[in-house]
Amino acid sequence: MTQYLLSRPHTLISLTAFAERYQSAKSSISEDLAIIKEVFEEEGIGDLQTLAGAAGGVKYMPKMRESVALDIMKEICRELEQPDRVLPGGYLYMTDMLGQPELLADVGRMFATAFADRKIDVIMTVETKGIPLAYATAACLNIPVVIVRRDNKVTEGSAVSINYVSGSTKRIQTMSLARRALKEQSRVLIIDDFMKAGGTIQGMMDLLFEFKATVAGVGVFVESGEVELEERLLEDYVSLAKLTAVDMKSKQSTVIPGNYFKA
Amino acid sequence: MTQYLLSRPHTLISLTAFAERYQSAKSSISEDLAIIKEVFEEEGIGDLQTLAGAAGGVKYMPKMRESVALDIMKEICRELEQPDRVLPGGYLYMTDMLGQPELLADVGRMFATAFADRKIDVIMTVETKGIPLAYATAACLNIPVVIVRRDNKVTEGSAVSINYVSGSTKRIQTMSLARRALKEQSRVLIIDDFMKAGGTIQGMMDLLFEFKATVAGVGVFVESGEVELEERLLEDYVSLAKLTAVDMKSKQSTVIPGNYFKA
């Protein structure tokens, strides 16, 4: 049963389904669930929500305790501070880290915890580096992902394109999303790997407006603090880490846990 | 313990670690592991490998029983056959399906089963649609992912680029990979969403050659059977589904389970 629940996060499973699957009485299933709930809470891996009534059942919501998250994030920050990660333009090389399944699972769980109470239909990101973070979060929340492309590929059918100005580089860029990729009125969680002024995320918001969709939340892995306040396009977002200083000459950078840990 | 194992696939965990974590004798840990092993095998969700000796321990290898995989794949094939999925050029629209966490978890588990016995250091894919499949597989095998880009972004540092000819469209294209993304001599599993003649995958193989890396295997989600045999650039690959016929006029297509299910 533990395995069954863990592999189906944010999915309502009726007691009847469990009773049939394990050929047990509902009463003993209930008792087992109570034990599992206790263990999940003790280990800090998530909540087991019980809904009463005919349409009721039990739902596993993966979470991560804030103290555990902070410890993991401090380690990630140390790794991000490695001098060979500093790149021209105040960027950090982190593609290798975004390729590690374990780190992604941890970060996905943090985002899932941060946005657990929001009503979200779909997660949106823009290619390329935000994609693994979006999927890791989606796996915990059990909701689909749509990927905004920086070009418009033939294999997607008709698409909506918008131009946006990257806030930090001031360059005009294009992003597009297939018309059928997103239903109107969707509630969308935006996830991205790195945010400077927020131009890319603002672009995604403009695109959402074209689809009559609304923003349910914005989560970024690393935000850059190297931005003048008046340049910042976005106020309401969750960041897991914050790049507070980069010295291009010495290739030194300082990365601290993001605003998620101060809330 | 079940939860601990499930969340750490393909990771060797020593009995001592378990004994300390749960403050039990190793002998009772062993007994519990034997029960978990039995349940995992009964449910067909994977193997529990035990390694004896001082460096020993236990390792959970996520797998999917072939009969279960075939049932799931038949359903995926039916979904892929929906007439509105046929796109110009004999492609299928499947971006929405590749956004579903549950489908991805299933497909990742199939690839992980197919390549469980190979020695693999890293999974490689090319942006954009192969990425979620690569990560889903990586999560099961606990190995990192590298993403080959169709451009060369400034945030990546120095990169190796190659030109390749897409076998079906005969167009010359470019792909590149950051120099530091892949160690020399790596054993690489290539995962992609769609293969026609195999030009893109051949391109990735050429890129691997530049990195002195070797191909440990090739897995594609859907292969197109609409290719003359002499055009096929690749022989040795695993496909989960096969597009055998597309009629552009009636928008009808036929999709059957791939070569993985005939081996």
Coordinates of C-alpha atoms in Angstrom, one line a residue:
Chain A
M1 CA 0.0 0.0 0.0
T2 CA 2.9 2.4 0.8
Q3 CA 4.3 1.7 -2.6
Y4 CA 0.9 2.2 -4.3
L5 CA 0.4 5.5 -2.6
L6 CA 3.9 6.8 -3.2
S7 CA 3.7 6.0 -6.9
R8 CA 0.4 8.0 -7.3
P9 CA 0.9 11.4 -5.7
H10 CA -2.0 13.8 -5.5
T11 CA -4.4 11.1 -6.8
L12 CA -7.5 10.3 -4.8
I13 CA -7.7 6.5 -4.2
S14 CA -11.0 5.2 -2.7
L15 CA -10.9 2.8 0.2
T16 CA -12.9 0.4 -2.0
A17 CA -10.1 0.3 -4.5
F18 CA -7.6 -0.6 -1.8
A19 CA -10.0 -3.2 -0.2
E20 CA -10.4 -4.9 -3.6
R21 CA -6.8 -4.7 -4.5
Y22 CA -5.6 -6.2 -1.2
Q23 CA -8.7 -8.3 -0.5
S24 CA -9.1 -6.9 3.0
A25 CA -11.9 -5.3 4.9
K26 CA -12.2 -1.5 4.7
S27 CA -11.8 -1.3 8.4
S28 CA -8.3 -2.9 8.3
I29 CA -7.4 -0.8 5.3
S30 CA -8.3 2.3 7.4
E31 CA -6.1 1.1 10.2
D32 CA -3.1 0.5 7.9
L33 CA -3.6 3.9 6.4
A34 CA -3.5 5.5 9.8
I35 CA -0.2 3.8 10.4
I36 CA 1.2 4.9 7.0
K37 CA 0.0 8.5 7.7
E38 CA 1.9 8.5 10.9
V39 CA 5.1 7.2 9.3
F40 CA 4.8 9.7 6.4
E41 CA 4.5 12.6 8.9
E42 CA 7.3 11.3 11.1
E43 CA 9.6 11.0 8.2
G44 CA 8.5 14.3 6.8
I45 CA 7.8 13.0 3.4
G46 CA 4.3 14.2 3.0
D47 CA 0.7 14.3 4.1
L48 CA -2.0 11.6 3.7
Q49 CA -5.2 13.4 3.2
T50 CA -8.4 11.5 4.0
L51 CA -11.7 12.6 2.3
A52 CA -14.8 11.1 3.9
G53 CA -18.0 10.3 2.0
A54 CA -19.0 8.3 -1.1
A55 CA -16.6 10.1 -3.3
G56 CA -14.0 10.0 -0.6
G57 CA -10.7 8.2 -0.3
V58 CA -7.1 8.9 0.5
K59 CA -4.6 11.1 -1.3
Y60 CA -0.8 11.3 -0.8
M61 CA 0.7 14.7 -1.0
P62 CA 4.5 14.7 -1.3
K63 CA 6.1 17.3 0.9
M64 CA 9.4 18.2 2.4
R65 CA 9.9 19.6 5.9
E66 CA 11.4 23.1 5.8
S67 CA 14.4 22.2 8.0
V68 CA 15.3 19.3 5.7
A69 CA 14.8 21.5 2.6
L70 CA 17.0 24.2 4.1
D71 CA 19.8 21.8 4.7
I72 CA 19.6 20.5 1.2
M73 CA 19.4 24.0 -0.3
K74 CA 22.5 25.1 1.7
E75 CA 24.5 22.3 0.2
I76 CA 23.2 23.2 -3.3
C77 CA 24.2 26.8 -2.7
R78 CA 27.7 25.8 -1.8
E79 CA 27.9 23.7 -5.0
L80 CA 26.6 26.7 -7.0
E81 CA 29.3 28.9 -5.5
Q82 CA 32.1 26.9 -7.1
P83 CA 34.3 29.4 -8.9
D84 CA 34.2 27.6 -12.3
R85 CA 30.5 28.2 -12.5
V86 CA 30.6 31.9 -13.1
L87 CA 29.8 32.7 -16.7
P88 CA 29.9 35.9 -18.7
G89 CA 26.9 38.2 -18.1
G90 CA 26.5 37.2 -14.4
Y91 CA 25.1 33.8 -15.2
L92 CA 25.9 30.5 -13.4
Y93 CA 26.6 27.2 -15.1
M94 CA 24.2 24.8 -13.6
T95 CA 23.2 22.5 -16.4
D96 CA 25.2 19.6 -14.8
M97 CA 23.3 20.0 -11.6
L98 CA 19.9 20.2 -13.4
G99 CA 20.9 16.8 -14.9
Q100 CA 21.0 15.0 -11.5
P101 CA 17.9 13.0 -10.8
E102 CA 18.3 13.2 -7.0
L103 CA 18.7 17.0 -6.9
L104 CA 15.7 17.4 -9.2
A105 CA 13.6 15.1 -7.0
D106 CA 14.5 17.3 -4.0
V107 CA 13.8 20.6 -5.8
G108 CA 10.6 19.3 -7.3
R109 CA 9.4 18.3 -3.8
M110 CA 10.3 21.8 -2.5
F111 CA 8.2 23.5 -5.2
A112 CA 5.4 21.0 -4.6
T113 CA 5.5 21.9 -0.9
A114 CA 5.6 25.7 -1.6
F115 CA 2.6 25.5 -4.0
A116 CA 0.7 22.6 -2.4
D117 CA -2.3 24.8 -1.4
R118 CA -2.8 26.5 -4.8
K119 CA -5.3 25.3 -7.4
I120 CA -3.1 24.5 -10.4
D121 CA -4.1 22.9 -13.7
V122 CA -0.8 22.9 -15.5
I123 CA 2.9 23.8 -15.1
M124 CA 4.5 25.9 -17.7
T125 CA 8.2 26.5 -18.4
V126 CA 10.3 27.7 -21.3
E127 CA 13.0 25.6 -22.9
T128 CA 15.5 24.4 -22.1
K129 CA 16.9 24.4 -18.6
G130 CA 13.6 24.9 -16.8
I131 CA 12.2 21.7 -18.2
P132 CA 13.6 19.2 -15.8
L133 CA 12.5 21.4 -12.8
A134 CA 9.0 21.6 -14.2
Y135 CA 8.8 17.9 -14.7
A136 CA 10.2 17.1 -11.2
T137 CA 7.5 19.4 -9.7
A138 CA 4.8 18.0 -11.9
A139 CA 5.7 14.5 -10.8
C140 CA 5.0 15.5 -7.2
L141 CA 1.8 17.4 -8.0
N142 CA 0.5 15.0 -10.6
I143 CA -0.3 17.7 -13.1
P144 CA 0.8 18.1 -16.8
V145 CA 3.6 20.3 -18.1
V146 CA 3.5 22.5 -21.2
I147 CA 6.8 23.8 -22.6
V148 CA 7.0 27.2 -24.3
R149 CA 9.4 27.1 -27.2
R150 CA 11.8 29.6 -28.4
D151 CA 11.0 28.8 -32.0
N152 CA 7.9 27.4 -33.7
K153 CA 8.4 23.8 -34.9
V154 CA 6.3 22.3 -37.7
T155 CA 5.4 19.3 -35.6
E156 CA 3.3 21.4 -33.2
G157 CA 0.5 22.6 -35.4
S158 CA -0.8 26.2 -35.1
A159 CA 0.8 28.3 -32.4
V160 CA 0.7 31.6 -30.7
S161 CA 3.9 33.6 -30.7
I162 CA 4.8 36.7 -28.7
N163 CA 7.8 39.0 -28.6
Y164 CA 9.3 39.9 -25.2
V165 CA 12.2 42.0 -24.0
S166 CA 14.6 40.2 -21.8
G167 CA 14.8 42.6 -18.8
S168 CA 18.5 42.3 -18.2
T169 CA 19.9 42.1 -21.8
K170 CA 17.2 44.3 -23.3
R171 CA 17.1 42.1 -26.4
I172 CA 13.8 41.3 -28.1
Q173 CA 13.1 37.6 -28.3
T174 CA 10.3 35.4 -29.4
M175 CA 8.5 32.6 -27.6
S176 CA 5.6 30.4 -28.8
L177 CA 3.2 27.8 -27.6
A178 CA 1.0 25.5 -29.6
R179 CA -2.6 26.5 -29.6
R180 CA -3.8 23.1 -28.4
A181 CA -1.2 22.9 -25.7
L182 CA -3.1 24.9 -23.2
K183 CA -6.9 25.1 -22.5
E184 CA -8.4 28.5 -22.0
Q185 CA -9.0 29.5 -18.3
S186 CA -6.2 27.2 -17.1
R187 CA -4.6 28.0 -13.8
V188 CA -0.8 27.9 -14.5
L189 CA 2.2 27.5 -12.3
I190 CA 5.3 29.0 -14.0
I191 CA 8.6 27.3 -13.1
D192 CA 12.0 28.4 -14.4
D193 CA 15.7 27.8 -13.5
F194 CA 17.0 31.3 -13.4
M195 CA 15.6 34.8 -13.1
K196 CA 17.3 38.1 -13.5
A197 CA 14.9 41.0 -14.1
G198 CA 12.1 38.6 -14.8
G199 CA 11.6 39.4 -18.6
T200 CA 11.3 35.7 -19.6
I201 CA 8.7 35.1 -16.9
Q202 CA 6.9 38.3 -17.8
G203 CA 6.9 37.0 -21.4
M204 CA 5.3 33.7 -20.3
M205 CA 2.7 35.7 -18.4
D206 CA 1.9 37.7 -21.6
L207 CA 1.5 34.5 -23.4
L208 CA -0.8 33.2 -20.8
F209 CA -2.9 36.3 -21.3
E210 CA -3.3 35.3 -25.0
F211 CA -4.7 31.9 -23.8
K212 CA -7.0 33.6 -21.3
A213 CA -5.2 31.6 -18.6
T214 CA -4.2 32.9 -15.2
V215 CA -1.0 32.6 -13.2
A216 CA -1.4 30.5 -10.1
G217 CA 2.2 31.0 -9.0
V218 CA 5.8 31.5 -10.1
G219 CA 8.7 29.4 -8.8
V220 CA 12.4 30.0 -9.8
F221 CA 15.3 27.8 -8.8
V222 CA 17.9 30.6 -8.6
E223 CA 17.1 34.4 -8.6
S224 CA 19.8 36.9 -9.3
G225 CA 20.0 39.6 -6.7
E226 CA 22.3 41.6 -9.1
V227 CA 19.4 43.6 -10.4
E228 CA 18.3 47.1 -9.6
L229 CA 15.0 47.1 -7.8
E230 CA 13.4 49.4 -10.5
E231 CA 14.4 46.8 -13.1
R232 CA 12.7 44.0 -11.4
L233 CA 9.6 43.2 -13.4
L234 CA 8.1 40.8 -11.0
E235 CA 7.1 40.9 -7.3
D236 CA 5.3 37.8 -6.4
Y237 CA 7.5 34.7 -6.8
V238 CA 9.1 31.9 -4.8
S239 CA 12.9 31.5 -5.2
L240 CA 14.8 28.6 -3.7
A241 CA 18.2 30.2 -4.0
K242 CA 19.5 33.7 -4.5
L243 CA 22.7 34.8 -6.2
T244 CA 23.7 37.8 -4.2
A245 CA 27.1 38.7 -5.7
V246 CA 29.2 37.8 -8.6
D247 CA 32.8 39.0 -9.1
M248 CA 33.7 38.3 -12.8
K249 CA 37.4 39.0 -12.2
S250 CA 37.9 36.6 -9.3
K251 CA 35.1 34.3 -10.5
Q252 CA 33.7 34.4 -7.0
S253 CA 30.0 34.3 -6.3
T254 CA 27.8 34.2 -3.3
V255 CA 24.6 32.1 -3.3
I256 CA 22.2 32.0 -0.3
P257 CA 18.8 30.3 0.2
G258 CA 16.0 32.1 -1.5
N259 CA 12.8 33.9 -0.4
Y260 CA 11.0 30.6 0.2
F261 CA 13.0 30.1 3.3
K262 CA 12.2 33.5 4.8
A263 CA 8.4 33.4 4.4
Chain B
M1 CA 11.9 1.0 4.6
T2 CA 9.8 0.5 1.5
Q3 CA 9.5 4.3 1.1
Y4 CA 13.3 4.7 1.6
L5 CA 14.1 2.1 -1.1
L6 CA 11.5 3.4 -3.6
S7 CA 12.8 6.9 -3.4
R8 CA 16.4 5.8 -4.0
P9 CA 16.4 3.6 -7.1
H10 CA 19.6 2.0 -8.3
T11 CA 21.4 3.2 -5.1
L12 CA 23.3 0.7 -3.0
I13 CA 22.2 1.0 0.6
S14 CA 24.1 -0.9 3.3
L15 CA 22.3 -3.0 5.9
T16 CA 24.2 -1.0 8.5
A17 CA 22.6 2.2 7.2
F18 CA 19.2 0.6 7.6
A19 CA 20.0 -0.8 11.0
E20 CA 21.1 2.6 12.2
R21 CA 18.2 4.4 10.7
Y22 CA 15.5 2.2 12.1
Q23 CA 17.5 1.1 15.2
S24 CA 17.0 -2.5 14.6
A25 CA 19.3 -5.6 14.4
K26 CA 20.7 -6.4 11.0
S27 CA 19.0 -9.8 11.2
S28 CA 15.5 -8.3 11.4
I29 CA 16.4 -5.8 8.7
S30 CA 17.3 -8.8 6.5
E31 CA 14.0 -10.4 7.2
D32 CA 12.1 -7.3 6.4
L33 CA 14.0 -6.9 3.2
A34 CA 13.1 -10.4 2.2
I35 CA 9.4 -9.6 2.6
I36 CA 9.8 -6.3 0.6
K37 CA 11.6 -8.2 -2.1
E38 CA 8.8 -10.7 -2.4
V39 CA 6.1 -8.0 -2.5
F40 CA 8.1 -6.0 -5.2
E41 CA 8.3 -9.1 -7.3
E42 CA 4.7 -10.1 -6.8
E43 CA 3.6 -6.6 -7.8
G44 CA 6.0 -6.5 -10.7
I45 CA 7.4 -3.2 -9.7
G46 CA 11.1 -4.1 -9.6
D47 CA 13.9 -6.2 -8.2
L48 CA 15.6 -5.9 -4.9
Q49 CA 19.3 -6.9 -5.5
T50 CA 21.3 -8.0 -2.5
L51 CA 25.1 -7.7 -2.6
A52 CA 27.0 -9.6 0.1
G53 CA 30.2 -8.6 1.8
A54 CA 31.6 -5.6 3.5
A55 CA 30.8 -3.3 0.6
G56 CA 27.4 -4.9 0.2
G57 CA 23.9 -3.8 0.8
V58 CA 20.6 -3.7 -1.1
K59 CA 19.6 -2.0 -4.3
Y60 CA 16.1 -1.4 -5.7
M61 CA 15.9 -1.6 -9.4
P62 CA 12.5 -0.3 -10.8
K63 CA 11.1 -2.5 -13.5
M64 CA 7.8 -3.2 -15.2
R65 CA 6.5 -6.6 -16.1
E66 CA 6.3 -7.0 -19.9
S67 CA 2.6 -7.9 -19.8
V68 CA 1.8 -4.8 -17.8
A69 CA 4.0 -2.7 -20.2
L70 CA 2.2 -4.1 -23.2
D71 CA -1.2 -3.3 -21.9
I72 CA -0.2 0.3 -21.1
M73 CA 1.6 0.6 -24.5
K74 CA -1.5 -0.6 -26.4
E75 CA -3.5 2.1 -24.7
I76 CA -0.9 4.7 -25.6
C77 CA -1.0 3.5 -29.2
R78 CA -4.7 4.0 -29.3
E79 CA -4.3 7.5 -28.0
L80 CA -1.6 8.2 -30.6
E81 CA -3.9 7.0 -33.4
Q82 CA -6.4 9.9 -32.7
P83 CA -6.9 11.5 -36.2
D84 CA -6.2 15.1 -35.0
R85 CA -2.6 14.0 -34.1
V86 CA -1.5 13.6 -37.8
L87 CA 0.8 16.5 -38.7
P88 CA 2.4 17.6 -42.0
G89 CA 5.5 15.5 -42.9
G90 CA 4.3 12.3 -41.3
Y91 CA 4.8 13.5 -37.8
L92 CA 2.5 12.9 -34.9
Y93 CA 1.5 15.6 -32.3
M94 CA 2.3 14.1 -29.0
T95 CA 3.6 17.0 -27.0
D96 CA 0.5 16.9 -24.7
M97 CA 1.1 13.2 -24.0
L98 CA 4.8 13.9 -23.2
G99 CA 3.5 16.4 -20.6
Q100 CA 1.6 13.8 -18.5
P101 CA 3.6 12.7 -15.4
E102 CA 1.9 9.3 -15.2
L103 CA 2.6 8.4 -18.8
L104 CA 6.2 9.6 -18.5
A105 CA 6.7 7.5 -15.3
D106 CA 5.4 4.4 -17.1
V107 CA 7.5 5.0 -20.2
G108 CA 10.6 5.8 -18.1
R109 CA 10.1 2.5 -16.3
M110 CA 9.9 0.6 -19.6
F111 CA 13.1 2.1 -20.8
A112 CA 14.7 1.4 -17.4
T113 CA 13.6 -2.2 -17.7
A114 CA 14.8 -2.5 -21.3
F115 CA 18.3 -1.2 -20.4
A116 CA 18.6 -2.5 -16.8
D117 CA 21.6 -4.7 -17.6
R118 CA 23.6 -2.2 -19.6
K119 CA 26.4 -0.3 -18.0
I120 CA 25.4 3.3 -18.4
D121 CA 27.0 6.5 -17.1
V122 CA 24.7 9.1 -18.5
I123 CA 21.5 9.6 -20.6
M124 CA 21.7 11.9 -23.6
T125 CA 18.8 13.5 -25.5
V126 CA 18.3 16.4 -27.9
E127 CA 16.0 19.3 -27.1
T128 CA 13.0 19.5 -26.8
K129 CA 10.6 16.7 -26.8
G130 CA 13.0 13.9 -25.8
I131 CA 13.8 15.7 -22.6
P132 CA 11.0 14.5 -20.3
L133 CA 11.5 10.9 -21.5
A134 CA 15.2 11.1 -20.7
Y135 CA 14.5 12.4 -17.2
A136 CA 11.8 9.9 -16.5
T137 CA 14.3 7.1 -17.5
A138 CA 17.1 8.8 -15.5
A139 CA 14.9 8.9 -12.4
C140 CA 14.5 5.1 -12.5
L141 CA 18.1 4.4 -13.3
N142 CA 19.5 7.1 -11.0
I143 CA 21.9 8.5 -13.6
P144 CA 22.4 12.0 -14.9
V145 CA 21.0 13.5 -18.1
V146 CA 22.8 15.7 -20.6
I147 CA 20.8 17.7 -23.2
V148 CA 22.2 18.3 -26.6
R149 CA 21.1 21.8 -27.8
R150 CA 20.1 22.9 -31.3
D151 CA 21.9 26.2 -30.7
N152 CA 24.9 27.3 -28.6
K153 CA 23.9 29.4 -25.6
V154 CA 26.2 31.7 -23.9
T155 CA 25.4 30.4 -20.5
E156 CA 27.1 27.0 -21.2
G157 CA 30.7 27.9 -21.7
S158 CA 32.8 26.3 -24.5
A159 CA 30.9 23.8 -26.6
V160 CA 31.4 21.2 -29.4
S161 CA 29.1 21.6 -32.4
I162 CA 28.5 19.2 -35.3
N163 CA 26.5 19.4 -38.4
Y164 CA 24.2 16.5 -39.3
V165 CA 21.8 15.7 -42.1
S166 CA 18.3 14.8 -40.9
G167 CA 17.8 11.5 -42.8
S168 CA 14.2 12.1 -43.7
T169 CA 14.2 15.8 -44.6
K170 CA 17.8 15.9 -46.0
R171 CA 18.3 19.3 -44.3
I172 CA 21.6 20.1 -42.7
Q173 CA 21.2 21.0 -39.1
T174 CA 23.5 21.8 -36.1
M175 CA 23.6 20.4 -32.6
S176 CA 26.0 21.2 -29.8
L177 CA 27.0 20.1 -26.4
A178 CA 29.0 22.0 -23.7
R179 CA 32.5 20.7 -23.4
R180 CA 32.1 20.2 -19.6
A181 CA 28.7 18.4 -19.9
L182 CA 30.2 15.0 -20.7
K183 CA 33.3 13.3 -19.4
E184 CA 35.4 11.4 -22.0
Q185 CA 34.9 7.6 -22.1
S186 CA 31.3 7.9 -20.8
R187 CA 28.9 5.1 -21.7
V188 CA 25.8 6.9 -23.0
L189 CA 22.2 5.8 -23.4
I190 CA 20.5 7.9 -26.1
I191 CA 16.7 8.5 -25.6
D192 CA 14.5 10.4 -28.0
D193 CA 10.8 10.8 -28.7
F194 CA 10.5 10.1 -32.4
M195 CA 12.8 8.5 -35.0
K196 CA 12.2 8.5 -38.8
A197 CA 15.4 7.6 -40.7
G198 CA 17.5 8.1 -37.5
G199 CA 19.5 11.2 -38.7
T200 CA 19.1 13.0 -35.4
I201 CA 20.3 10.0 -33.4
Q202 CA 23.2 9.5 -35.8
G203 CA 24.1 13.1 -35.2
M204 CA 24.2 12.4 -31.4
M205 CA 26.4 9.4 -32.1
D206 CA 28.8 11.6 -34.1
L207 CA 28.8 14.1 -31.2
L208 CA 29.6 11.3 -28.8
F209 CA 32.5 10.3 -31.0
E210 CA 33.9 13.8 -30.5
F211 CA 33.7 13.3 -26.8
K212 CA 35.4 9.8 -27.0
A213 CA 32.2 8.4 -25.5
T214 CA 30.5 5.2 -26.5
V215 CA 26.8 4.4 -27.1
A216 CA 25.4 2.0 -24.5
G217 CA 22.0 1.9 -26.1
V218 CA 19.4 3.8 -28.1
G219 CA 15.7 4.0 -27.0
V220 CA 13.0 5.8 -28.9
F221 CA 9.4 6.3 -27.8
V222 CA 7.9 6.1 -31.3
E223 CA 9.6 5.0 -34.5
S224 CA 8.2 5.7 -37.9
G225 CA 7.8 2.6 -40.1
E226 CA 7.2 5.0 -43.1
V227 CA 10.9 4.8 -44.1
E228 CA 12.5 2.8 -46.8
L229 CA 14.9 0.2 -45.4
E230 CA 17.9 1.6 -47.3
E231 CA 17.2 5.0 -45.7
R232 CA 17.3 3.7 -42.2
L233 CA 20.6 4.9 -40.7
L234 CA 20.3 2.8 -37.5
E235 CA 19.9 -0.9 -36.8
D236 CA 20.3 -1.4 -33.1
Y237 CA 17.6 0.4 -31.1
V238 CA 14.7 -0.2 -28.8
S239 CA 11.3 1.3 -29.8
L240 CA 8.2 1.3 -27.6
A241 CA 5.8 2.1 -30.4
K242 CA 5.8 2.0 -34.2
L243 CA 3.9 4.3 -36.5
T244 CA 3.2 1.9 -39.4
A245 CA 0.9 4.0 -41.7
V246 CA -0.2 7.6 -42.0
D247 CA -2.8 8.7 -44.5
M248 CA -2.5 12.5 -44.7
K249 CA -5.8 12.9 -46.5
S250 CA -8.0 11.0 -44.1
K251 CA -5.7 11.9 -41.1
Q252 CA -5.7 8.2 -40.2
S253 CA -2.7 6.6 -38.7
T254 CA -1.8 3.2 -37.3
V255 CA 0.4 2.8 -34.3
I256 CA 1.5 -0.6 -32.9
P257 CA 3.7 -1.6 -30.0
G258 CA 7.4 -1.3 -31.0
N259 CA 10.3 -3.8 -31.3
Y260 CA 10.8 -3.9 -27.5
F261 CA 7.8 -6.1 -27.3
K262 CA 9.0 -8.6 -29.9
A263 CA 12.5 -9.2 -28.5

